[in-house]
Coordinates of C-alpha atoms in Angstrom, one line a residue:
X54 CA 124.0 110.1 99.3
X55 CA 120.7 111.8 99.0
X56 CA 118.4 111.7 96.3
X57 CA 116.8 114.5 94.5
X58 CA 113.4 113.2 96.1
X59 CA 114.5 112.7 99.2
X60 CA 116.2 116.8 100.0
X61 CA 112.5 117.3 98.4
X62 CA 111.4 116.0 101.0
X63 CA 109.3 113.4 98.7
X64 CA 109.3 109.8 100.9
X65 CA 111.6 106.8 99.4
X66 CA 110.4 103.7 101.3
X67 CA 114.1 102.1 102.7
X68 CA 112.3 98.4 103.4
X69 CA 110.5 98.0 100.0
X70 CA 113.0 100.2 97.7
X71 CA 112.3 100.4 93.7
X72 CA 114.0 97.4 92.5
X73 CA 113.8 93.4 92.6
X74 CA 113.6 93.1 96.2
X75 CA 110.4 94.2 96.4
X76 CA 108.9 92.3 92.7
X77 CA 110.5 89.1 93.8
X78 CA 111.2 86.5 97.0
X79 CA 112.1 83.2 94.6
X80 CA 110.6 82.9 91.5
X81 CA 108.8 79.6 91.2
X82 CA 105.7 81.8 90.0
X83 CA 106.0 83.0 86.7
X84 CA 106.3 86.3 87.5
X85 CA 109.5 86.5 86.5
X86 CA 108.4 85.2 82.6
X87 CA 105.5 87.6 82.0
X88 CA 107.5 90.2 83.4
X89 CA 109.3 92.5 81.6
X90 CA 111.8 96.1 81.8
X91 CA 110.2 97.5 84.9
X92 CA 110.5 101.5 85.9
X93 CA 108.8 102.4 89.0
X94 CA 106.6 105.6 88.4
X95 CA 105.0 107.9 90.6
X96 CA 101.3 108.4 90.1
X97 CA 102.4 112.9 88.7
X98 CA 104.7 111.2 86.4
X99 CA 102.2 108.6 84.9
X100 CA 99.3 111.1 84.1
X101 CA 98.0 114.2 84.8
X102 CA 96.1 115.4 87.6
X103 CA 95.5 111.9 89.3
X104 CA 93.5 110.8 91.6
X105 CA 93.0 108.8 94.2
X106 CA 89.4 107.4 93.3
X107 CA 87.6 108.7 90.5
X108 CA 84.4 111.0 90.4
X109 CA 82.4 108.2 88.2
X110 CA 82.4 105.0 91.3
X111 CA 81.9 102.4 88.7
X112 CA 85.5 104.0 87.4
X113 CA 86.8 103.5 90.7
X114 CA 86.2 98.8 90.5
X115 CA 89.9 96.8 90.3
X116 CA 91.3 95.9 87.2
X117 CA 94.2 93.2 87.4
X118 CA 97.4 92.9 85.9
X119 CA 99.8 90.9 85.5
X120 CA 100.2 89.4 88.7
X121 CA 98.1 86.8 89.7
X122 CA 95.6 88.2 92.9
X123 CA 92.3 88.0 91.6
X124 CA 91.7 86.7 94.7
X125 CA 92.5 90.2 96.3
X126 CA 91.1 92.2 94.1
X127 CA 87.9 90.2 94.7
X128 CA 88.4 91.6 98.4
X129 CA 89.0 95.2 97.0
X130 CA 85.3 95.1 95.2
X131 CA 84.4 94.7 99.5
X132 CA 85.9 97.6 100.5
X133 CA 83.7 99.8 97.6
X134 CA 80.4 98.4 99.2
X135 CA 81.8 99.5 102.5
X136 CA 82.9 102.8 103.1
X137 CA 83.2 102.6 106.7
X138 CA 85.3 99.8 105.9
X139 CA 87.2 101.5 102.7
X140 CA 87.9 104.3 106.2
X141 CA 89.5 101.4 108.0
X142 CA 91.6 100.4 105.6
X143 CA 92.4 103.8 103.8
X144 CA 92.4 106.3 106.6
X145 CA 90.9 109.6 105.4
X146 CA 92.8 113.3 105.3
X147 CA 96.0 112.3 103.7
X148 CA 98.0 114.3 101.7
X149 CA 97.3 113.8 97.7
X150 CA 99.5 115.2 95.2
X151 CA 99.2 119.3 94.3
X152 CA 98.1 119.5 97.6
X153 CA 100.8 121.1 100.6
X154 CA 101.6 118.7 102.4
X155 CA 101.5 116.1 100.1
X156 CA 105.2 113.9 101.0
X157 CA 105.5 110.7 98.8
X158 CA 103.5 108.3 101.4
X159 CA 100.2 106.5 101.9
X160 CA 98.8 104.5 104.7
X161 CA 97.0 101.9 104.8
X162 CA 95.4 99.2 107.9
X163 CA 95.3 95.3 107.6
X164 CA 93.3 93.3 110.3
X165 CA 96.3 90.6 111.2
X166 CA 96.0 88.0 113.4
X167 CA 93.6 89.9 116.0
X168 CA 94.4 93.3 115.1
X169 CA 94.6 96.6 112.8
X170 CA 98.2 97.2 111.7
X171 CA 99.1 100.7 109.8
X172 CA 101.8 99.7 106.4
X173 CA 103.1 102.9 105.1
X174 CA 104.3 102.8 102.0
X175 CA 106.0 105.7 99.2
X176 CA 104.4 105.8 96.0
X177 CA 106.6 104.8 93.0
X178 CA 104.9 101.8 91.4
X179 CA 105.9 99.5 88.9
X180 CA 105.7 100.0 85.2
X181 CA 106.1 98.9 81.7
X182 CA 106.2 101.4 79.3
X183 CA 104.6 104.4 82.0
X184 CA 101.7 102.2 82.1
X185 CA 101.3 100.3 85.9
X186 CA 102.1 96.6 85.3
X187 CA 99.8 95.6 88.1
X188 CA 96.9 96.1 89.5
X189 CA 95.0 99.7 88.8
X190 CA 91.6 100.8 88.1
X191 CA 89.8 101.2 85.6
X192 CA 90.2 104.6 84.9
X193 CA 94.5 105.1 84.7
X194 CA 94.4 108.5 86.6
X195 CA 92.9 106.9 89.9
X196 CA 95.4 104.7 91.7
X197 CA 93.6 103.3 95.4
X198 CA 93.8 100.3 93.9
X199 CA 97.6 100.4 92.9
X200 CA 98.9 101.5 96.5
X201 CA 96.3 99.3 98.6
X202 CA 97.9 96.0 96.2
X203 CA 101.4 97.9 96.9
X204 CA 101.2 98.3 100.7
X205 CA 99.9 94.7 100.9
X206 CA 102.6 92.9 98.9
X207 CA 105.3 95.1 101.2
X208 CA 102.9 93.4 104.5
X209 CA 103.9 89.7 102.4
X210 CA 107.2 90.6 101.7
X211 CA 107.4 91.1 97.4
X212 CA 104.2 91.3 95.0
X213 CA 105.3 87.8 94.1
X214 CA 104.1 86.6 97.5
X215 CA 100.7 87.7 96.0
X216 CA 100.4 85.2 93.5
X217 CA 97.8 82.8 93.5
X218 CA 95.8 83.3 97.7
X219 CA 92.9 82.9 99.6
X220 CA 90.1 85.3 98.5
X221 CA 88.6 84.7 102.1
X222 CA 92.2 85.2 103.5
X223 CA 92.4 88.8 101.6
X224 CA 88.4 89.4 102.7
X225 CA 89.5 88.8 106.1
X226 CA 93.2 90.8 105.9
X227 CA 90.8 93.8 104.6
X228 CA 87.8 93.5 107.6
X229 CA 88.1 92.1 110.5
X230 CA 85.6 89.2 109.6
X231 CA 84.8 86.1 109.3
X232 CA 84.4 84.0 105.6
X233 CA 83.6 80.8 104.4
X234 CA 84.3 78.8 101.3
X235 CA 81.0 76.4 100.0
X236 CA 81.6 73.6 97.4
X237 CA 79.9 74.0 94.6
X238 CA 80.6 70.3 93.3
X239 CA 81.0 67.0 94.7
X240 CA 78.4 67.9 97.4
X241 CA 78.0 63.6 97.9
X242 CA 81.7 63.6 99.5
X243 CA 82.9 64.6 102.1
X244 CA 85.8 64.3 102.7
X245 CA 86.1 67.0 98.5
X246 CA 83.5 69.1 100.2
X247 CA 84.1 72.2 102.6
X248 CA 80.4 72.7 104.0
X249 CA 80.6 73.7 107.6
X250 CA 80.4 70.8 110.0
X251 CA 77.2 72.1 112.6
X252 CA 75.3 70.5 115.3
X253 CA 72.3 71.1 114.9
X254 CA 73.0 72.5 110.1
X255 CA 73.7 73.0 107.4
X256 CA 74.5 75.7 105.0
X257 CA 74.5 75.9 101.2
X258 CA 74.5 78.5 98.6
X259 CA 70.4 78.2 98.1
X260 CA 69.6 78.9 101.1
X261 CA 71.9 81.9 101.9
X262 CA 68.5 84.6 101.6
X263 CA 67.8 87.5 99.8
X264 CA 69.3 89.6 102.0
X265 CA 71.7 88.7 102.8
X266 CA 73.4 87.9 99.0
X267 CA 72.8 91.9 99.4
X268 CA 74.9 92.5 102.3
X269 CA 77.3 90.0 101.7
X270 CA 80.6 90.2 99.5
X271 CA 80.4 87.4 97.9
X272 CA 82.7 85.8 95.4
X273 CA 83.3 82.8 93.0
X274 CA 86.2 81.0 91.8
X275 CA 86.8 77.7 89.3
X276 CA 89.8 75.7 89.7
X277 CA 89.3 74.1 86.1
X278 CA 88.5 75.1 82.5
X279 CA 85.5 75.8 82.1
X280 CA 83.3 75.7 79.0
X281 CA 81.7 79.3 79.1
X282 CA 84.2 81.3 80.5
X283 CA 86.7 80.0 76.9
X284 CA 89.6 82.4 78.3
X285 CA 89.1 81.2 81.8
X286 CA 92.4 79.2 82.8
X287 CA 92.3 77.2 86.6
X288 CA 92.3 79.2 89.4
X289 CA 90.6 82.2 88.7
X290 CA 88.3 84.6 91.3
X291 CA 85.3 86.2 90.4
X292 CA 83.4 89.1 92.4
X293 CA 79.3 88.4 93.1
X294 CA 78.0 92.4 91.7
X295 CA 74.4 91.7 92.6
X296 CA 71.4 88.5 92.5
X297 CA 67.8 89.7 91.0
X298 CA 65.2 87.5 90.2
X299 CA 63.9 88.3 86.5
X300 CA 60.2 87.8 85.3
X301 CA 60.1 86.2 81.8
X302 CA 57.1 86.5 78.9
X303 CA 55.8 83.7 80.4
X304 CA 55.1 84.3 83.6
X305 CA 58.2 82.3 85.0
X306 CA 61.4 83.2 87.7
X307 CA 64.9 83.2 86.9
X308 CA 66.9 84.2 89.0
X309 CA 70.3 86.1 87.4
X310 CA 73.8 86.6 88.7
X311 CA 76.3 90.0 87.9
X312 CA 79.5 88.5 87.7
X313 CA 82.9 91.2 87.9
X314 CA 85.6 89.8 86.1
X315 CA 88.9 91.7 87.6
X316 CA 90.7 91.3 84.4
X317 CA 88.1 93.9 83.6
X318 CA 86.4 92.5 80.3
X319 CA 83.6 90.7 79.0
X320 CA 84.6 87.5 79.4
X321 CA 81.1 84.9 79.1
X322 CA 79.6 83.2 76.0
X323 CA 76.1 81.7 77.8
X324 CA 72.9 82.1 77.1
X325 CA 73.0 85.6 79.3
X326 CA 76.1 87.1 77.9
X327 CA 75.4 91.0 75.9
X328 CA 74.0 88.7 72.8
X329 CA 72.3 85.6 73.9
X330 CA 69.2 84.0 74.0
X331 CA 68.5 84.5 76.8
X332 CA 67.0 88.4 77.2
X333 CA 64.5 87.6 74.4
X334 CA 62.9 85.2 76.8
X335 CA 62.1 89.0 79.3
X336 CA 60.1 91.8 78.4
X337 CA 62.9 94.0 76.1
X338 CA 62.1 97.0 79.1
X339 CA 63.5 94.1 81.5
X340 CA 66.4 93.8 79.2
X341 CA 67.5 96.8 78.9
X342 CA 67.5 97.6 82.3
X343 CA 69.2 94.8 83.1
X344 CA 72.1 95.1 80.3
X345 CA 71.8 99.1 81.8
X346 CA 74.1 97.8 84.7
X347 CA 76.7 96.0 83.4
X348 CA 80.1 98.1 83.6
X349 CA 83.0 96.7 82.0
X350 CA 84.1 93.6 82.9
X351 CA 80.8 92.6 84.4
X352 CA 78.4 89.8 82.4
X353 CA 75.1 88.6 84.1
X354 CA 74.0 85.0 84.2
X355 CA 71.8 82.3 85.0
X356 CA 71.3 80.0 89.1
X357 CA 71.8 77.0 86.9
X358 CA 75.1 78.1 84.5
X359 CA 76.6 79.6 87.6
X360 CA 76.2 76.2 89.7
X361 CA 78.2 74.5 86.4
X362 CA 80.2 77.2 85.6
X363 CA 81.9 77.4 89.2
X364 CA 83.5 75.3 91.6
X365 CA 83.4 77.2 95.2
X366 CA 82.1 80.6 96.4
X367 CA 83.0 82.5 99.0
X368 CA 80.6 84.7 101.5
X369 CA 81.9 87.3 104.1
X370 CA 80.1 87.9 107.6
X371 CA 78.9 91.6 107.0
X372 CA 80.3 93.5 109.8
X373 CA 78.3 97.1 110.9
X374 CA 80.7 100.1 112.3
X375 CA 80.7 98.9 116.0
X376 CA 82.4 95.9 114.6
X377 CA 79.7 93.7 114.9
X378 CA 79.8 90.3 112.5
X379 CA 75.8 89.7 110.9
X380 CA 75.2 86.5 110.9
X381 CA 74.5 85.1 107.2
X382 CA 72.6 82.2 108.5
X383 CA 69.7 84.5 110.8
X384 CA 70.6 88.0 109.5
X385 CA 71.1 87.8 113.3
X386 CA 74.2 90.6 114.8
X387 CA 76.5 88.9 116.8
X388 CA 76.5 90.8 119.5
X389 CA 79.4 89.3 121.6
X390 CA 82.7 88.6 120.6
X391 CA 86.0 87.7 121.6
X392 CA 89.4 86.4 120.9
X393 CA 92.7 84.5 123.0
X394 CA 96.1 83.5 120.9
X395 CA 97.8 80.4 121.5
X396 CA 101.2 77.9 120.7
X397 CA 101.6 74.6 119.6
X398 CA 104.9 74.2 121.0
X399 CA 106.3 70.3 120.3
X400 CA 106.3 68.3 123.6
X401 CA 104.5 70.0 125.1
X402 CA 101.1 71.3 123.6
X403 CA 101.7 70.3 120.0
X404 CA 99.5 66.9 120.8
X405 CA 98.0 66.6 117.1
X406 CA 94.7 65.1 116.1
X407 CA 92.4 62.5 117.6
X408 CA 94.4 59.9 116.6
X409 CA 96.9 60.5 118.8
X410 CA 97.4 59.4 122.9
X411 CA 98.9 63.4 123.3
X412 CA 96.0 64.9 121.6
X413 CA 95.3 65.8 125.4
X414 CA 97.9 67.9 125.9
X415 CA 96.7 70.4 123.3
X416 CA 96.0 74.1 124.5
X417 CA 92.4 73.7 125.8
X418 CA 90.0 76.6 126.2
X419 CA 86.6 77.2 127.9
X420 CA 83.8 78.9 126.5
X421 CA 81.0 79.6 129.0
X422 CA 77.7 79.9 127.3
X423 CA 75.0 82.6 129.5
X424 CA 71.9 81.3 127.7
X425 CA 71.1 79.3 124.0
X426 CA 72.2 81.1 121.6
X427 CA 73.9 81.9 118.3
X428 CA 77.5 81.2 118.2
X429 CA 79.9 81.6 115.7
X430 CA 83.2 79.8 116.3
X431 CA 87.2 80.5 114.2
X432 CA 90.3 79.2 114.2
X433 CA 93.2 81.4 112.1
X434 CA 96.4 79.9 112.2
X435 CA 99.6 82.1 112.1
X436 CA 100.8 81.2 108.6
X437 CA 104.5 80.1 108.3
X438 CA 107.4 82.4 106.8
X439 CA 108.3 79.4 105.3
X440 CA 107.9 75.8 104.3
X441 CA 108.1 74.0 107.3
X442 CA 111.6 71.6 106.8
X443 CA 111.5 68.2 105.4
X444 CA 107.6 67.8 105.3
X445 CA 106.4 65.4 103.5
X446 CA 103.2 67.3 102.9
X447 CA 102.4 69.5 100.0
X448 CA 99.2 70.2 100.5
X449 CA 99.8 74.0 101.2
X450 CA 103.3 74.3 102.6
X451 CA 103.1 77.0 104.4
X452 CA 100.3 76.0 106.4
X453 CA 99.2 73.2 109.0
X454 CA 95.9 70.7 109.0
X455 CA 93.8 72.6 111.2
X456 CA 90.5 71.8 113.1
X457 CA 88.8 72.7 116.5
X458 CA 86.9 70.7 118.3
X459 CA 84.5 71.5 121.1
X460 CA 82.8 69.3 123.9
X461 CA 80.1 69.8 126.4
X462 CA 80.7 69.7 130.0
X463 CA 78.8 70.0 133.3
X464 CA 81.0 71.4 135.7
X465 CA 85.0 72.5 135.1
X466 CA 85.6 69.2 137.4
X467 CA 85.5 66.5 135.2
X468 CA 86.8 63.8 133.6
X469 CA 89.6 65.1 130.6
X470 CA 90.7 62.4 128.8
X471 CA 87.1 60.4 129.2
X472 CA 85.8 63.2 127.6
X473 CA 88.0 63.6 124.8
X474 CA 87.9 60.3 123.8
X475 CA 84.3 60.4 123.2
X476 CA 83.0 61.9 120.5
X477 CA 82.8 66.2 120.5
X478 CA 79.5 67.4 120.0
X479 CA 80.8 69.9 117.3
X480 CA 83.7 69.5 114.8
X481 CA 85.6 69.6 111.5
X482 CA 87.7 67.7 109.1
X483 CA 91.2 69.3 109.5
X484 CA 92.0 71.7 106.8
X485 CA 95.0 73.3 105.6
X486 CA 93.1 76.6 105.5
X487 CA 94.7 79.3 107.6
X488 CA 91.3 79.7 108.8
X489 CA 88.5 77.2 109.9
X490 CA 85.2 77.8 110.7
X491 CA 82.5 76.5 113.2
X492 CA 78.9 77.3 113.1
X493 CA 76.6 76.8 115.6
X494 CA 73.8 77.2 118.2
X495 CA 74.8 76.4 121.7
X496 CA 72.6 76.1 125.2
X497 CA 73.2 77.2 128.3
X498 CA 76.8 75.8 129.9
X499 CA 80.3 74.7 129.9
X500 CA 82.3 73.8 126.7
X501 CA 85.2 72.6 126.4
X502 CA 87.2 74.1 123.1
X503 CA 90.5 72.0 121.3
X504 CA 92.5 73.7 118.6
X505 CA 94.6 70.9 117.1
X506 CA 96.9 70.4 114.2
X507 CA 96.5 66.9 112.2
X508 CA 100.8 66.4 113.1
X509 CA 101.5 65.4 116.4
X510 CA 104.5 68.3 117.4
X511 CA 103.4 70.3 114.6
X512 CA 103.9 73.5 116.1
X513 CA 102.5 77.3 115.4
X514 CA 101.0 80.1 116.4
X515 CA 97.1 80.7 116.5
X516 CA 94.3 83.0 117.1
X517 CA 90.6 81.3 118.4
X518 CA 87.6 83.9 118.0
X519 CA 83.9 83.9 119.5
X520 CA 80.8 86.2 118.6
X521 CA 77.8 84.9 119.3
X522 CA 74.4 86.5 120.0
X523 CA 74.6 85.1 124.1
X524 CA 76.1 86.9 126.2
X525 CA 79.6 84.4 126.4
X526 CA 83.3 83.5 128.2
X527 CA 85.9 83.1 127.0
X528 CA 89.6 81.6 128.8
X529 CA 92.4 80.0 128.6
X530 CA 91.9 75.9 130.8
X531 CA 94.8 76.0 132.8
X532 CA 96.7 72.4 132.8
X533 CA 96.2 72.7 137.0
X534 CA 93.2 71.6 135.8
X535 CA 92.1 68.2 138.2
X536 CA 91.0 65.5 136.1
X537 CA 88.8 62.7 138.4
X538 CA 89.6 58.8 138.2
X539 CA 91.6 59.1 135.2
X540 CA 91.9 55.4 133.8
X541 CA 93.2 56.9 130.3
X542 CA 95.6 58.5 127.9
X543 CA 99.9 58.7 128.5
X544 CA 100.7 62.2 129.9
X545 CA 100.2 64.4 132.9
X546 CA 101.0 68.1 133.0
X547 CA 101.3 70.2 136.3
X548 CA 102.2 73.4 136.7
X549 CA 103.5 75.3 139.6
X550 CA 104.2 78.7 139.7
X551 CA 106.9 81.1 142.2
X552 CA 109.2 83.5 142.5
X553 CA 112.8 84.9 142.6
X554 CA 113.3 87.8 145.4
X555 CA 116.0 89.0 145.9
X556 CA 118.0 88.8 149.3
X557 CA 115.7 85.4 149.7
X558 CA 115.3 83.4 146.9
X559 CA 117.1 85.0 144.4
X560 CA 119.9 82.3 144.1
X561 CA 121.4 83.1 140.7
X562 CA 123.3 79.4 139.0
X563 CA 125.4 77.1 140.9
X564 CA 128.7 79.2 140.1
X565 CA 127.5 80.8 143.5
X566 CA 126.9 80.0 146.6
X567 CA 123.7 80.7 147.1
X568 CA 122.4 78.2 144.7
X569 CA 120.6 76.5 147.1
X570 CA 118.1 79.4 148.3
X571 CA 116.6 78.7 144.9
X572 CA 112.8 77.8 144.9
X573 CA 112.9 73.9 144.9
X574 CA 109.9 71.9 143.2
X575 CA 109.4 68.4 143.9
X576 CA 109.2 65.6 141.4
X577 CA 107.8 62.2 141.5
X578 CA 108.2 59.5 138.8
X579 CA 107.0 56.7 138.9
X580 CA 106.6 55.0 135.3
X581 CA 109.5 54.2 133.2
X582 CA 108.4 52.4 129.4
X583 CA 111.9 53.4 128.6
X584 CA 113.0 56.8 126.0
X585 CA 112.0 60.3 127.0
X586 CA 109.7 60.3 130.2
X587 CA 109.1 63.7 131.8
X588 CA 109.3 67.3 130.1
X589 CA 110.5 70.2 131.8
X590 CA 109.4 73.9 130.9
X591 CA 110.6 77.3 133.1
X592 CA 109.2 80.0 131.8
X593 CA 109.7 83.9 133.5
X594 CA 107.1 85.9 133.3
X595 CA 108.5 89.3 132.1
X596 CA 108.7 91.5 129.5
X597 CA 110.5 90.0 126.0
X598 CA 112.6 93.6 126.5
X599 CA 113.2 92.5 130.1
X600 CA 114.4 89.1 130.2
X601 CA 117.2 87.2 132.6
X602 CA 118.9 84.3 131.9
X603 CA 117.2 81.1 133.0
X604 CA 117.7 77.8 133.5
X605 CA 117.3 74.9 136.3
X606 CA 118.8 71.4 137.4
X607 CA 116.9 68.5 138.4
X608 CA 118.9 66.9 141.0
X609 CA 118.1 62.7 142.7
X610 CA 117.4 62.8 146.5
X611 CA 119.0 60.6 147.6
X612 CA 116.5 57.9 149.2
X613 CA 115.1 58.9 152.9
X614 CA 115.7 62.2 152.0
X615 CA 113.8 65.3 151.2
X616 CA 113.5 67.4 148.6
X617 CA 114.0 70.4 150.9
X618 CA 116.4 69.7 152.8
X619 CA 119.0 68.1 149.2
X620 CA 122.4 70.0 149.6
X621 CA 123.0 71.0 146.4
X622 CA 126.8 72.3 147.3
X623 CA 127.9 68.3 147.7
X624 CA 125.2 66.5 145.0
X625 CA 125.1 67.2 141.2
X626 CA 122.0 67.8 139.4
X627 CA 121.3 64.4 137.0
X628 CA 120.1 66.6 134.3
X629 CA 120.6 70.2 134.0
X630 CA 119.2 73.2 131.9
X631 CA 121.7 75.6 130.6
X632 CA 123.7 77.2 129.5
X633 CA 120.9 80.2 131.6
X634 CA 119.2 81.3 128.0
X635 CA 117.5 84.9 127.8
X636 CA 114.5 83.5 126.6
X637 CA 111.1 83.0 128.1
X638 CA 110.9 80.2 127.6
X639 CA 113.2 77.3 128.2
X640 CA 112.9 73.3 128.6
X641 CA 114.2 69.7 128.5
X642 CA 112.7 66.6 127.7
X643 CA 114.5 64.0 129.4
X644 CA 114.7 60.1 130.5
X645 CA 114.1 60.4 134.3
X646 CA 113.8 56.8 136.2
X647 CA 111.7 56.1 139.0
X648 CA 112.3 57.4 142.2
X649 CA 112.5 61.9 143.7
X650 CA 113.6 65.0 142.3
X651 CA 114.1 68.3 142.8
X652 CA 114.5 70.9 140.5
X653 CA 115.3 74.3 141.0
X654 CA 115.3 77.2 138.4
X655 CA 117.2 79.9 138.7
X656 CA 118.5 82.9 136.8
X657 CA 122.3 83.3 136.2
X658 CA 122.9 86.1 138.0
X659 CA 121.8 86.1 142.0
X660 CA 119.2 88.6 143.4
X661 CA 117.6 88.9 140.3
X662 CA 113.9 89.5 140.6
X663 CA 111.1 87.5 139.0
X664 CA 107.8 85.2 138.5
X665 CA 108.2 82.2 136.7
X666 CA 105.8 79.5 135.8
X667 CA 107.1 76.0 136.2
X668 CA 105.1 72.5 133.9
X669 CA 105.6 69.6 134.5
X670 CA 104.3 66.5 132.0
X671 CA 105.0 63.8 133.0
X672 CA 104.1 60.0 131.3
X673 CA 101.8 58.0 133.0
X674 CA 100.4 54.4 132.3
X675 CA 97.2 54.4 130.8
X676 CA 96.0 53.7 127.7
X677 CA 95.5 55.2 124.4
X678 CA 92.8 56.9 122.9
X679 CA 91.3 55.6 119.9
X680 CA 90.2 57.3 117.0
X681 CA 89.8 57.6 113.2
X682 CA 90.3 61.3 112.0
X683 CA 91.2 62.1 108.6
X684 CA 92.6 65.0 106.4
X685 CA 90.1 67.1 104.6
X686 CA 90.9 68.1 101.0
X687 CA 93.8 70.3 99.7
X688 CA 93.1 74.2 99.6
X689 CA 92.6 75.1 95.9
X690 CA 94.5 78.3 95.7
X691 CA 93.4 81.1 92.7
X692 CA 95.5 82.5 90.5
X693 CA 95.9 83.3 86.1
X694 CA 98.3 85.1 84.3
X695 CA 96.6 88.0 82.2
X696 CA 98.3 90.7 80.6
X697 CA 96.8 94.0 81.2
X698 CA 95.6 95.0 77.9
X699 CA 96.8 98.9 77.0

């Protein structure tokens, strides 16, 4: 039955309904305990003459409600500084309340896993006592923040999934840029620091240029109770609005920082609070001008107080309309960029960290640098939909600990095992972050990039991004790349490509007399240490909507025979990957005694054409590499309960 709104042409979102399924996911956060009776209202039911953006830009600032998503609101402040990004996230010319084309829906765009996606929502907002209970603008008549928050909640599955998160993740989702987290505390301990480890430099907040302080979006976070912000609890994020140098009456220079609390109220009790003693050190006109620039929820502090009160800053790379990132290290625009996706597959390409002999089976990529230049590398993992079953790691259940290692090689023909057993020129400690970032300057030549998880066999998808000031190219290193005189390691992979051709090599499964016409791939097993020693993976090169049912059989070749003359109608397979599956990829991990074998891949039905890729991984006798990699610190999430004043 249609509702009255639906009958009148007003959009009602069936995939994100106005009920508890959109509010909660698993009731594991404090949200259910602080949320009262909720009604869902459209903006014209909340106030008269609603707007997206208020006439006064200051009134457009986000204000946090009872949802612990200060991390998202800090990223929203970034949009107010960049109209181009605002137009990207919130496409212009959408009908508003009172317009003839208004239908009660709004569209937002978010950058996810390498591309922009659109999210459409209706404008019904959760309210308590006719007031939005989650984030909103300082102006009660402006709704861009509340609508964006709803679209972002839909993207994540519910409002509750926005409780606690990382500012850097929201910054990336709202811009497509790259963001870095810098620790302000315990910088002497490498296990407690998240500074970028680079080949030729390290960055800290004090080294950020004045230009970058103005152009970057910067957020500051606390991870424990502070001394100056009395009402601030653990894990809270704020926005850095301005840096300025003030001259005292004695001629000294003091650096002041204007901070905005998403709670929308001033919460600083230090030297530079509104009536603090610090202002008496400045000329009255200077003090009055600086205090006059503070809006609701903003306050000033000096650099010493800033470093004492906050534990971490998040800095995003400025991005121009052409999509080029500006380096926070040099100020140069990184005009060349590439991105490529990949996957860690258990038993095939999930080799784990360098402590494991299987490290070399991780996905591998070529980076070609044409001339010396500034290079920014990032590895982003796709977050798991839910915590892995039976996992013992508790730091961040929806993320793997990941890292990116880089080696320079002279040519594309090189000793893989010898290379990855040597120290990389650039690496990061494995960390439970969605994205790990490395910055450096590279000379011309070829570089081997190996993304990995810390745990061997941990599966997942990832995106590798490269931004540079010089011309570069990024490509996948094929598994069949030859390695010269390999003397270490335990596994060797070879890839073969073929096709099933109608009337020729598309023989179908063993139920059909034409099965023997299928392509045959030889397999020689030379090492049997006990246990599984062979993995065979068959992948069909067809789109997801047009997959055939595929499988394969492994036959042992009799002594004195050959794989091409094998009679499949009288010989039984020793291993089979059946039943045939409508899957992009099928695989078998098995034990085979030393000998000669033939692998026969097939579609279930005969006379179906397709190209395929067959990957053979065999265990071979080589020493395992030795390394002592360790995990970085646990990811810190920012969240705080704050009941909005009404």
